Structure formats: C-alpha cells, structure tokens
Amino acid sequence: MKNLIKTPAQKDTNVSIYYEDQGSGQPIVLVHGWPLSGSMWEYQVPVLVEAGYRVITYDRRGFGRSSRPYSGYDYTSMTEDLHDLIEKLDITDIILVGFSMGGGELARYAATYGTSKISKLIFISSIAPYLLKTDDNPDGAPEVVFHEMEENIKKDRAGFLKTFGEGFVNYEDNKDLISQGQLDYNFQIAIDASPKGTLECINSFGRTDLRGDLEGIEIPTLFIHGDADHIVPLAPSSQQGHQLVKDSQLKIIKGGPHGLYLTHKKELNTLLLDFIL
C-alpha cells in the first residue's frame, strides 16, 4: 500500500492519491465508481491476482483515503490523476478497467493520452459515453434526474446515499445475493467521502459528453452491463459505447443491477478473465 503525491496541472495545492499495488505480471488498473472507493473491488482483486496479474486499485480524489480538495472533480483533472499514477508506477501493457463513473476516466484517458500504454479497456456498468438526454442523445436521462440528485445531496446527503445504495443493487430483488451488512459497508464508504466531491461528481458523470472520446479507441474493448441496471440505463451508456468503439464487445449480464460486481460477481469475474486471458 502506497501514496502517490502529485501536483495537478493548473492547481494550487498538492493532491495525494492513495493506491494499492498487489500481485505481479501484466498490470490491471481498476477505476472505481461513485460514491465509492478502491475498496469496492474486494471480490475482483484476489481473482485477478491469483490469475497471474498485477492489480492496482486507487481512490479517486475526494474519495477513500485520497486527498479531499475543494475543486478538480471534472474528468480532465481526475484523468490527470490516473495518468500521473500510471507515470509514477512506470507501467505499460495495462488492462484498464472502469466501473460506472470510472468509465469516464477510461474514455478521457484514451482521448487525452492515447493508448500506447494500454492493451485493453473494460467498461463495467459504465456511464460512458453520455448519460444526459439531449436532442442528439434521446435515450439519455433527463436533466431533472441529475438536478434532483444534486439537490438531495445538498439537503440530506446521508439519507440520499442510504436510499441510493439499495437501488444500486436492486436490493428488494436481490436479497438472496447481497447482505444488509454489505449495504451498510457500501454506505460507510460513501458517507466517508468528501461532500463537495460527492456533489461535484454528479455533474461530471451526468453531463459530460464522452462520445468523441470513445470514437478514437482502436484497442480491444469490452463493455459489460446488467439488463436490470436502474441507475445507468443501458442504451446511452454501454450499448452506445459498443456502437462507437470499432470491433468492441458487449456482454449483458441477465438480471444484473448496477452494482453487479457484488450481486453477480461470479459472472462478472468470468467475463473479465475470458477477455483478458
């Protein structure tokens, strides 16, 4: 377990990004979702390490054990953090995996820094390429959805996150697949995050158009999504991403909610290994 200390471009303060580096072999970098941390990958890391990979998880700025700056929650700044981590570790031939909001960093990284150091991309329940409903993105979610999320965070962050956590895994439908203890753990991770970061990231994952970022990807790419995801609709996200990335693959997990890395971890882990081995 280590810390990466960096000075973000055009920022006034240093930001420390916490990361964990386990195993050996080809590197896999896992980018977590909102409002969680690198701890969300508990049931993927051992599987990947035991399969012979070096697995690196990190906490996005404002979340987990990383710094909690008051600004810099746009995808350009957050992708700088990922880039600096990759440069600090001096790794290449990377398999880059992003869950939910983490898909945005994958898309922006590829568009900004290229893919010379990346061998494969995996988007899981990803927000990319564009969640907001617009005239040219009719399958997206209406603006009011993200506005209400922001207002609820401002009004009662704890109450909102408690309810959001249940919808994250379709708890009423999946009580046999996930425990109340796991829900409580997820809530603890979420409530410990920076309130400002939690709020600002809604704008990033909800309103950032990443379609142009995805169009230039030319390396093997996999999209994984659950067909029961009520948080990130399939059509404007993984389905559209699959259409934009040439020769990409789209795998649908039947009955999978947004948080399928918990409820359908066996199916997810199998898809990951099948794609990277």
PDB file of C-alpha atoms in Angstrom:
ATOM      1  CA  MET A   1       0.000   0.000   0.000  1.00  0.00           C
ATOM      2  CA  LYS A   2       1.441   3.355  -1.037  1.00  0.00           C
ATOM      3  CA  ASN A   3       0.644   7.024  -1.550  1.00  0.00           C
ATOM      4  CA  LEU A   4       1.202   8.998  -4.699  1.00  0.00           C
ATOM      5  CA  ILE A   5       1.887  12.674  -4.057  1.00  0.00           C
ATOM      6  CA  LYS A   6       1.382  14.886  -7.082  1.00  0.00           C
ATOM      7  CA  THR A   7       0.827  18.489  -8.093  1.00  0.00           C
ATOM      8  CA  PRO A   8      -2.057  18.611 -10.558  1.00  0.00           C
ATOM      9  CA  ALA A   9      -1.646  20.866 -13.555  1.00  0.00           C
ATOM     10  CA  GLN A  10      -3.141  24.314 -13.042  1.00  0.00           C
ATOM     11  CA  LYS A  11      -3.984  23.609  -9.411  1.00  0.00           C
ATOM     12  CA  ASP A  12      -2.717  25.466  -6.356  1.00  0.00           C
ATOM     13  CA  THR A  13      -2.354  22.556  -3.975  1.00  0.00           C
ATOM     14  CA  ASN A  14      -0.791  19.121  -3.880  1.00  0.00           C
ATOM     15  CA  VAL A  15      -3.146  16.172  -4.125  1.00  0.00           C
ATOM     16  CA  SER A  16      -2.311  12.783  -2.645  1.00  0.00           C
ATOM     17  CA  ILE A  17      -3.805   9.774  -4.428  1.00  0.00           C
ATOM     18  CA  TYR A  18      -3.972   6.591  -2.371  1.00  0.00           C
ATOM     19  CA  TYR A  19      -3.382   3.337  -4.202  1.00  0.00           C
ATOM     20  CA  GLU A  20      -2.737  -0.341  -3.556  1.00  0.00           C
ATOM     21  CA  ASP A  21      -0.460  -2.470  -5.743  1.00  0.00           C
ATOM     22  CA  GLN A  22      -0.732  -6.245  -5.403  1.00  0.00           C
ATOM     23  CA  GLY A  23       0.469  -9.284  -7.306  1.00  0.00           C
ATOM     24  CA  SER A  24       2.826  -9.469 -10.265  1.00  0.00           C
ATOM     25  CA  GLY A  25       2.554  -9.808 -14.020  1.00  0.00           C
ATOM     26  CA  GLN A  26       0.700  -7.713 -16.574  1.00  0.00           C
ATOM     27  CA  PRO A  27      -0.803  -4.691 -14.770  1.00  0.00           C
ATOM     28  CA  ILE A  28      -4.525  -4.182 -14.350  1.00  0.00           C
ATOM     29  CA  VAL A  29      -5.661  -0.768 -13.095  1.00  0.00           C
ATOM     30  CA  LEU A  30      -9.163  -0.685 -11.592  1.00  0.00           C
ATOM     31  CA  VAL A  31     -11.048   2.629 -11.500  1.00  0.00           C
ATOM     32  CA  HIS A  32     -13.922   2.725  -9.020  1.00  0.00           C
ATOM     33  CA  GLY A  33     -17.425   4.129  -9.267  1.00  0.00           C
ATOM     34  CA  TRP A  34     -19.350   6.867  -7.446  1.00  0.00           C
ATOM     35  CA  PRO A  35     -19.641   7.364  -4.498  1.00  0.00           C
ATOM     36  CA  LEU A  36     -17.270   4.546  -3.551  1.00  0.00           C
ATOM     37  CA  SER A  37     -13.505   3.961  -3.416  1.00  0.00           C
ATOM     38  CA  GLY A  38     -10.965   1.375  -4.498  1.00  0.00           C
ATOM     39  CA  SER A  39     -12.313  -0.833  -1.730  1.00  0.00           C
ATOM     40  CA  MET A  40     -15.250  -1.743  -3.971  1.00  0.00           C
ATOM     41  CA  TRP A  41     -13.018  -4.195  -5.866  1.00  0.00           C
ATOM     42  CA  GLU A  42     -12.702  -6.601  -2.905  1.00  0.00           C
ATOM     43  CA  TYR A  43     -14.151  -9.544  -4.822  1.00  0.00           C
ATOM     44  CA  GLN A  44     -12.272  -8.910  -8.068  1.00  0.00           C
ATOM     45  CA  VAL A  45      -8.720  -8.245  -6.845  1.00  0.00           C
ATOM     46  CA  PRO A  46      -7.977 -11.743  -5.457  1.00  0.00           C
ATOM     47  CA  VAL A  47      -9.363 -13.435  -8.572  1.00  0.00           C
ATOM     48  CA  LEU A  48      -7.185 -11.316 -10.843  1.00  0.00           C
ATOM     49  CA  VAL A  49      -4.058 -11.631  -8.680  1.00  0.00           C
ATOM     50  CA  GLU A  50      -4.450 -15.407  -8.494  1.00  0.00           C
ATOM     51  CA  ALA A  51      -4.818 -15.487 -12.286  1.00  0.00           C
ATOM     52  CA  GLY A  52      -1.316 -14.024 -12.547  1.00  0.00           C
ATOM     53  CA  TYR A  53      -1.860 -10.276 -12.812  1.00  0.00           C
ATOM     54  CA  ARG A  54      -0.508  -7.221 -11.004  1.00  0.00           C
ATOM     55  CA  VAL A  55      -3.612  -5.437  -9.752  1.00  0.00           C
ATOM     56  CA  ILE A  56      -3.620  -1.742  -8.893  1.00  0.00           C
ATOM     57  CA  THR A  57      -6.574  -0.021  -7.256  1.00  0.00           C
ATOM     58  CA  TYR A  58      -6.740   3.627  -6.268  1.00  0.00           C
ATOM     59  CA  ASP A  59      -9.101   6.102  -4.646  1.00  0.00           C
ATOM     60  CA  ARG A  60     -10.319   8.972  -6.810  1.00  0.00           C
ATOM     61  CA  ARG A  61      -9.605  12.421  -5.370  1.00  0.00           C
ATOM     62  CA  GLY A  62     -12.217  13.234  -2.735  1.00  0.00           C
ATOM     63  CA  PHE A  63     -12.939   9.567  -2.011  1.00  0.00           C
ATOM     64  CA  GLY A  64     -11.457   6.846   0.183  1.00  0.00           C
ATOM     65  CA  ARG A  65      -8.020   7.696   1.523  1.00  0.00           C
ATOM     66  CA  SER A  66      -7.057  10.225  -1.142  1.00  0.00           C
ATOM     67  CA  SER A  67      -6.940  13.986  -0.632  1.00  0.00           C
ATOM     68  CA  ARG A  68     -10.190  15.914  -0.485  1.00  0.00           C
ATOM     69  CA  PRO A  69      -9.562  19.107  -2.485  1.00  0.00           C
ATOM     70  CA  TYR A  70     -12.373  21.597  -2.955  1.00  0.00           C
ATOM     71  CA  SER A  71     -12.066  21.531  -6.732  1.00  0.00           C
ATOM     72  CA  GLY A  72     -10.878  19.358  -9.600  1.00  0.00           C
ATOM     73  CA  TYR A  73     -13.814  16.954  -9.928  1.00  0.00           C
ATOM     74  CA  ASP A  74     -14.061  17.325 -13.694  1.00  0.00           C
ATOM     75  CA  TYR A  75     -12.969  14.426 -15.882  1.00  0.00           C
ATOM     76  CA  THR A  76      -9.932  16.260 -17.206  1.00  0.00           C
ATOM     77  CA  SER A  77      -8.499  16.763 -13.713  1.00  0.00           C
ATOM     78  CA  MET A  78      -9.450  13.309 -12.481  1.00  0.00           C
ATOM     79  CA  THR A  79      -7.900  11.722 -15.551  1.00  0.00           C
ATOM     80  CA  GLU A  80      -4.700  13.651 -14.850  1.00  0.00           C
ATOM     81  CA  ASP A  81      -4.605  11.797 -11.536  1.00  0.00           C
ATOM     82  CA  LEU A  82      -4.885   8.462 -13.334  1.00  0.00           C
ATOM     83  CA  HIS A  83      -2.208   9.492 -15.818  1.00  0.00           C
ATOM     84  CA  ASP A  84       0.142  10.561 -13.018  1.00  0.00           C
ATOM     85  CA  LEU A  85      -0.413   7.246 -11.243  1.00  0.00           C
ATOM     86  CA  ILE A  86       0.495   5.348 -14.410  1.00  0.00           C
ATOM     87  CA  GLU A  87       3.586   7.515 -14.898  1.00  0.00           C
ATOM     88  CA  LYS A  88       4.616   7.165 -11.254  1.00  0.00           C
ATOM     89  CA  LEU A  89       4.411   3.377 -11.422  1.00  0.00           C
ATOM     90  CA  ASP A  90       6.086   3.348 -14.857  1.00  0.00           C
ATOM     91  CA  ILE A  91       3.761   0.646 -16.178  1.00  0.00           C
ATOM     92  CA  THR A  92       2.822  -0.326 -19.721  1.00  0.00           C
ATOM     93  CA  ASP A  93       0.702  -3.009 -21.409  1.00  0.00           C
ATOM     94  CA  ILE A  94      -2.063  -2.037 -18.991  1.00  0.00           C
ATOM     95  CA  ILE A  95      -5.528  -3.514 -18.834  1.00  0.00           C
ATOM     96  CA  LEU A  96      -7.630  -0.519 -17.753  1.00  0.00           C
ATOM     97  CA  VAL A  97     -10.963  -1.281 -16.096  1.00  0.00           C
ATOM     98  CA  GLY A  98     -13.577   1.304 -15.115  1.00  0.00           C
ATOM     99  CA  PHE A  99     -16.827   0.805 -13.229  1.00  0.00           C
ATOM    100  CA  SER A 100     -19.727   3.226 -13.634  1.00  0.00           C
ATOM    101  CA  MET A 101     -18.260   6.728 -13.228  1.00  0.00           C
ATOM    102  CA  GLY A 102     -14.836   5.142 -13.714  1.00  0.00           C
ATOM    103  CA  GLY A 103     -15.677   4.570 -17.348  1.00  0.00           C
ATOM    104  CA  GLY A 104     -15.342   8.297 -17.833  1.00  0.00           C
ATOM    105  CA  GLU A 105     -11.684   8.250 -16.853  1.00  0.00           C
ATOM    106  CA  LEU A 106     -11.058   5.426 -19.327  1.00  0.00           C
ATOM    107  CA  ALA A 107     -12.642   7.351 -22.177  1.00  0.00           C
ATOM    108  CA  ARG A 108     -10.934  10.640 -21.341  1.00  0.00           C
ATOM    109  CA  TYR A 109      -7.570   8.928 -20.781  1.00  0.00           C
ATOM    110  CA  ALA A 110      -7.674   7.301 -24.217  1.00  0.00           C
ATOM    111  CA  ALA A 111      -8.629  10.580 -25.874  1.00  0.00           C
ATOM    112  CA  THR A 112      -6.082  12.703 -23.991  1.00  0.00           C
ATOM    113  CA  TYR A 113      -3.049  10.467 -23.549  1.00  0.00           C
ATOM    114  CA  GLY A 114      -3.564   7.832 -26.214  1.00  0.00           C
ATOM    115  CA  THR A 115      -3.417   4.085 -25.778  1.00  0.00           C
ATOM    116  CA  SER A 116       0.275   3.348 -26.304  1.00  0.00           C
ATOM    117  CA  LYS A 117       0.497   2.130 -22.693  1.00  0.00           C
ATOM    118  CA  ILE A 118      -2.920   0.450 -22.693  1.00  0.00           C
ATOM    119  CA  SER A 119      -3.529  -3.009 -24.132  1.00  0.00           C
ATOM    120  CA  LYS A 120      -7.238  -3.418 -23.354  1.00  0.00           C
ATOM    121  CA  LEU A 121     -10.153  -1.411 -21.987  1.00  0.00           C
ATOM    122  CA  ILE A 122     -13.059  -2.790 -19.961  1.00  0.00           C
ATOM    123  CA  PHE A 123     -16.120  -0.676 -19.154  1.00  0.00           C
ATOM    124  CA  ILE A 124     -18.386  -2.141 -16.421  1.00  0.00           C
ATOM    125  CA  SER A 125     -21.848  -0.620 -15.834  1.00  0.00           C
ATOM    126  CA  SER A 126     -20.213   2.447 -17.337  1.00  0.00           C
ATOM    127  CA  ILE A 127     -21.681   5.930 -17.682  1.00  0.00           C
ATOM    128  CA  ALA A 128     -19.732   6.425 -20.920  1.00  0.00           C
ATOM    129  CA  PRO A 129     -20.346   7.795 -23.402  1.00  0.00           C
ATOM    130  CA  TYR A 130     -23.211  10.158 -22.463  1.00  0.00           C
ATOM    131  CA  LEU A 131     -25.985   9.930 -19.880  1.00  0.00           C
ATOM    132  CA  LEU A 132     -27.738  13.255 -20.383  1.00  0.00           C
ATOM    133  CA  LYS A 133     -30.798  13.343 -22.622  1.00  0.00           C
ATOM    134  CA  THR A 134     -30.377  15.849 -25.447  1.00  0.00           C
ATOM    135  CA  ASP A 135     -31.802  16.257 -28.922  1.00  0.00           C
ATOM    136  CA  ASP A 136     -28.973  14.129 -30.341  1.00  0.00           C
ATOM    137  CA  ASN A 137     -28.908  11.735 -27.372  1.00  0.00           C
ATOM    138  CA  PRO A 138     -32.601  10.856 -26.943  1.00  0.00           C
ATOM    139  CA  ASP A 139     -32.037   7.705 -24.875  1.00  0.00           C
ATOM    140  CA  GLY A 140     -30.298   9.601 -22.083  1.00  0.00           C
ATOM    141  CA  ALA A 141     -31.695  10.592 -18.688  1.00  0.00           C
ATOM    142  CA  PRO A 142     -33.498  13.951 -18.390  1.00  0.00           C
ATOM    143  CA  GLU A 143     -31.634  16.858 -16.786  1.00  0.00           C
ATOM    144  CA  VAL A 144     -34.065  16.778 -13.856  1.00  0.00           C
ATOM    145  CA  VAL A 145     -32.625  13.420 -12.736  1.00  0.00           C
ATOM    146  CA  PHE A 146     -29.185  14.882 -12.090  1.00  0.00           C
ATOM    147  CA  HIS A 147     -30.579  18.132 -10.702  1.00  0.00           C
ATOM    148  CA  GLU A 148     -32.628  16.201  -8.148  1.00  0.00           C
ATOM    149  CA  MET A 149     -29.610  14.120  -7.167  1.00  0.00           C
ATOM    150  CA  GLU A 150     -27.646  17.311  -6.535  1.00  0.00           C
ATOM    151  CA  GLU A 151     -30.460  18.878  -4.525  1.00  0.00           C
ATOM    152  CA  ASN A 152     -30.833  15.729  -2.414  1.00  0.00           C
ATOM    153  CA  ILE A 153     -27.101  15.646  -1.714  1.00  0.00           C
ATOM    154  CA  LYS A 154     -27.248  19.281  -0.577  1.00  0.00           C
ATOM    155  CA  LYS A 155     -30.333  18.691   1.564  1.00  0.00           C
ATOM    156  CA  ASP A 156     -29.642  15.283   3.142  1.00  0.00           C
ATOM    157  CA  ARG A 157     -26.554  13.532   1.824  1.00  0.00           C
ATOM    158  CA  ALA A 158     -26.750  10.636   4.283  1.00  0.00           C
ATOM    159  CA  GLY A 159     -30.407   9.986   3.634  1.00  0.00           C
ATOM    160  CA  PHE A 160     -29.957  10.101  -0.120  1.00  0.00           C
ATOM    161  CA  LEU A 161     -26.950   7.768  -0.094  1.00  0.00           C
ATOM    162  CA  LYS A 162     -28.795   5.277   2.102  1.00  0.00           C
ATOM    163  CA  THR A 163     -31.634   5.016  -0.407  1.00  0.00           C
ATOM    164  CA  PHE A 164     -29.297   5.153  -3.388  1.00  0.00           C
ATOM    165  CA  GLY A 165     -27.363   2.186  -2.010  1.00  0.00           C
ATOM    166  CA  GLU A 166     -30.434  -0.019  -2.106  1.00  0.00           C
ATOM    167  CA  GLY A 167     -31.235   0.943  -5.688  1.00  0.00           C
ATOM    168  CA  PHE A 168     -27.588   0.415  -6.596  1.00  0.00           C
ATOM    169  CA  VAL A 169     -28.038  -3.349  -6.177  1.00  0.00           C
ATOM    170  CA  ASN A 170     -31.825  -3.661  -6.659  1.00  0.00           C
ATOM    171  CA  TYR A 171     -31.930  -4.833  -3.069  1.00  0.00           C
ATOM    172  CA  GLU A 172     -35.568  -5.901  -2.985  1.00  0.00           C
ATOM    173  CA  ASP A 173     -34.923  -8.266  -5.901  1.00  0.00           C
ATOM    174  CA  ASN A 174     -31.523  -9.470  -4.747  1.00  0.00           C
ATOM    175  CA  LYS A 175     -31.775 -10.046  -1.002  1.00  0.00           C
ATOM    176  CA  ASP A 176     -30.540 -13.585  -1.555  1.00  0.00           C
ATOM    177  CA  LEU A 177     -27.452 -12.255  -3.328  1.00  0.00           C
ATOM    178  CA  ILE A 178     -26.360  -9.420  -1.047  1.00  0.00           C
ATOM    179  CA  SER A 179     -26.473  -8.926   2.712  1.00  0.00           C
ATOM    180  CA  GLN A 180     -27.570  -5.978   4.799  1.00  0.00           C
ATOM    181  CA  GLY A 181     -24.021  -5.932   6.092  1.00  0.00           C
ATOM    182  CA  GLN A 182     -22.689  -5.297   2.590  1.00  0.00           C
ATOM    183  CA  LEU A 183     -25.196  -2.486   2.116  1.00  0.00           C
ATOM    184  CA  ASP A 184     -24.036  -0.963   5.390  1.00  0.00           C
ATOM    185  CA  TYR A 185     -20.404  -1.259   4.298  1.00  0.00           C
ATOM    186  CA  ASN A 186     -21.116   0.446   0.979  1.00  0.00           C
ATOM    187  CA  PHE A 187     -22.897   3.228   2.830  1.00  0.00           C
ATOM    188  CA  GLN A 188     -19.930   3.705   5.139  1.00  0.00           C
ATOM    189  CA  ILE A 189     -17.580   4.079   2.169  1.00  0.00           C
ATOM    190  CA  ALA A 190     -19.948   6.566   0.529  1.00  0.00           C
ATOM    191  CA  ILE A 191     -20.655   8.700   3.585  1.00  0.00           C
ATOM    192  CA  ASP A 192     -16.930   8.996   4.360  1.00  0.00           C
ATOM    193  CA  ALA A 193     -16.276  10.689   1.009  1.00  0.00           C
ATOM    194  CA  SER A 194     -15.877  14.433   0.566  1.00  0.00           C
ATOM    195  CA  PRO A 195     -19.321  16.077   0.489  1.00  0.00           C
ATOM    196  CA  LYS A 196     -18.066  18.551  -2.139  1.00  0.00           C
ATOM    197  CA  GLY A 197     -16.532  15.787  -4.244  1.00  0.00           C
ATOM    198  CA  THR A 198     -19.680  13.697  -3.961  1.00  0.00           C
ATOM    199  CA  LEU A 199     -21.754  16.617  -5.202  1.00  0.00           C
ATOM    200  CA  GLU A 200     -19.444  17.807  -7.972  1.00  0.00           C
ATOM    201  CA  CYS A 201     -19.005  14.344  -9.474  1.00  0.00           C
ATOM    202  CA  ILE A 202     -22.708  14.207 -10.322  1.00  0.00           C
ATOM    203  CA  ASN A 203     -22.155  16.941 -12.874  1.00  0.00           C
ATOM    204  CA  SER A 204     -19.169  15.075 -14.306  1.00  0.00           C
ATOM    205  CA  PHE A 205     -20.741  11.668 -14.780  1.00  0.00           C
ATOM    206  CA  GLY A 206     -24.191  13.018 -15.580  1.00  0.00           C
ATOM    207  CA  ARG A 207     -23.453  15.780 -18.050  1.00  0.00           C
ATOM    208  CA  THR A 208     -20.084  15.052 -19.685  1.00  0.00           C
ATOM    209  CA  ASP A 209     -20.317  14.087 -23.334  1.00  0.00           C
ATOM    210  CA  LEU A 210     -17.671  11.401 -23.934  1.00  0.00           C
ATOM    211  CA  ARG A 211     -18.844  10.280 -27.346  1.00  0.00           C
ATOM    212  CA  GLY A 212     -15.937  11.923 -29.122  1.00  0.00           C
ATOM    213  CA  ASP A 213     -13.512  10.393 -26.619  1.00  0.00           C
ATOM    214  CA  LEU A 214     -14.712   6.884 -27.412  1.00  0.00           C
ATOM    215  CA  GLU A 215     -14.725   7.222 -31.175  1.00  0.00           C
ATOM    216  CA  GLY A 216     -10.950   7.146 -31.475  1.00  0.00           C
ATOM    217  CA  ILE A 217     -10.386   3.951 -29.478  1.00  0.00           C
ATOM    218  CA  GLU A 218      -8.764   1.222 -31.566  1.00  0.00           C
ATOM    219  CA  ILE A 219      -7.645  -1.335 -28.989  1.00  0.00           C
ATOM    220  CA  PRO A 220      -9.613  -4.376 -27.740  1.00  0.00           C
ATOM    221  CA  THR A 221     -12.531  -3.065 -25.696  1.00  0.00           C
ATOM    222  CA  LEU A 222     -15.242  -4.790 -23.688  1.00  0.00           C
ATOM    223  CA  PHE A 223     -18.474  -3.322 -22.334  1.00  0.00           C
ATOM    224  CA  ILE A 224     -20.263  -5.225 -19.547  1.00  0.00           C
ATOM    225  CA  HIS A 225     -23.694  -4.175 -18.315  1.00  0.00           C
ATOM    226  CA  GLY A 226     -26.606  -5.650 -16.415  1.00  0.00           C
ATOM    227  CA  ASP A 227     -30.007  -5.736 -18.073  1.00  0.00           C
ATOM    228  CA  ALA A 228     -31.627  -4.750 -14.751  1.00  0.00           C
ATOM    229  CA  ASP A 229     -29.483  -1.656 -14.193  1.00  0.00           C
ATOM    230  CA  HIS A 230     -31.860   1.055 -12.923  1.00  0.00           C
ATOM    231  CA  ILE A 231     -29.071   3.538 -12.156  1.00  0.00           C
ATOM    232  CA  VAL A 232     -27.293   3.771 -15.526  1.00  0.00           C
ATOM    233  CA  PRO A 233     -29.573   2.928 -18.456  1.00  0.00           C
ATOM    234  CA  LEU A 234     -28.035   0.572 -20.980  1.00  0.00           C
ATOM    235  CA  ALA A 235     -28.945   2.420 -24.190  1.00  0.00           C
ATOM    236  CA  PRO A 236     -26.986   5.700 -23.814  1.00  0.00           C
ATOM    237  CA  SER A 237     -24.098   4.037 -21.996  1.00  0.00           C
ATOM    238  CA  SER A 238     -22.668   0.615 -22.815  1.00  0.00           C
ATOM    239  CA  GLN A 239     -24.886  -0.021 -25.825  1.00  0.00           C
ATOM    240  CA  GLN A 240     -23.984   3.303 -27.413  1.00  0.00           C
ATOM    241  CA  GLY A 241     -20.350   2.869 -26.397  1.00  0.00           C
ATOM    242  CA  HIS A 242     -20.241  -0.502 -28.103  1.00  0.00           C
ATOM    243  CA  GLN A 243     -21.555   1.125 -31.280  1.00  0.00           C
ATOM    244  CA  LEU A 244     -18.928   3.871 -31.142  1.00  0.00           C
ATOM    245  CA  VAL A 245     -15.862   1.704 -30.459  1.00  0.00           C
ATOM    246  CA  LYS A 246     -14.963  -0.298 -33.528  1.00  0.00           C
ATOM    247  CA  ASP A 247     -14.763  -4.079 -33.026  1.00  0.00           C
ATOM    248  CA  SER A 248     -15.680  -3.795 -29.333  1.00  0.00           C
ATOM    249  CA  GLN A 249     -17.630  -6.439 -27.450  1.00  0.00           C
ATOM    250  CA  LEU A 250     -20.805  -6.010 -25.396  1.00  0.00           C
ATOM    251  CA  LYS A 251     -21.714  -8.581 -22.759  1.00  0.00           C
ATOM    252  CA  ILE A 252     -25.043  -8.370 -20.942  1.00  0.00           C
ATOM    253  CA  ILE A 253     -25.444  -9.983 -17.518  1.00  0.00           C
ATOM    254  CA  LYS A 254     -29.027 -11.165 -17.147  1.00  0.00           C
ATOM    255  CA  GLY A 255     -30.659  -9.786 -14.022  1.00  0.00           C
ATOM    256  CA  GLY A 256     -27.586  -7.732 -13.223  1.00  0.00           C
ATOM    257  CA  PRO A 257     -28.221  -4.452 -11.359  1.00  0.00           C
ATOM    258  CA  HIS A 258     -25.838  -1.525 -11.441  1.00  0.00           C
ATOM    259  CA  GLY A 259     -23.733  -2.976  -8.627  1.00  0.00           C
ATOM    260  CA  LEU A 260     -23.320  -6.337 -10.345  1.00  0.00           C
ATOM    261  CA  TYR A 261     -19.719  -6.563  -9.117  1.00  0.00           C
ATOM    262  CA  LEU A 262     -21.351  -7.618  -5.822  1.00  0.00           C
ATOM    263  CA  THR A 263     -24.549  -9.416  -6.791  1.00  0.00           C
ATOM    264  CA  HIS A 264     -23.210 -11.158  -9.899  1.00  0.00           C
ATOM    265  CA  LYS A 265     -19.517 -11.294  -9.088  1.00  0.00           C
ATOM    266  CA  LYS A 266     -19.044 -14.829 -10.398  1.00  0.00           C
ATOM    267  CA  GLU A 267     -20.485 -13.926 -13.804  1.00  0.00           C
ATOM    268  CA  LEU A 268     -18.532 -10.673 -13.903  1.00  0.00           C
ATOM    269  CA  ASN A 269     -15.228 -12.255 -12.904  1.00  0.00           C
ATOM    270  CA  THR A 270     -15.675 -14.940 -15.548  1.00  0.00           C
ATOM    271  CA  LEU A 271     -16.244 -12.310 -18.246  1.00  0.00           C
ATOM    272  CA  LEU A 272     -13.165 -10.384 -17.099  1.00  0.00           C
ATOM    273  CA  LEU A 273     -10.919 -13.423 -17.213  1.00  0.00           C
ATOM    274  CA  ASP A 274     -12.298 -14.628 -20.540  1.00  0.00           C
ATOM    275  CA  PHE A 275     -11.468 -11.262 -22.088  1.00  0.00           C
ATOM    276  CA  ILE A 276      -8.000 -10.716 -20.645  1.00  0.00           C
ATOM    277  CA  LEU A 277      -6.520 -14.209 -20.638  1.00  0.00           C
TER     278      LEU A 277
END
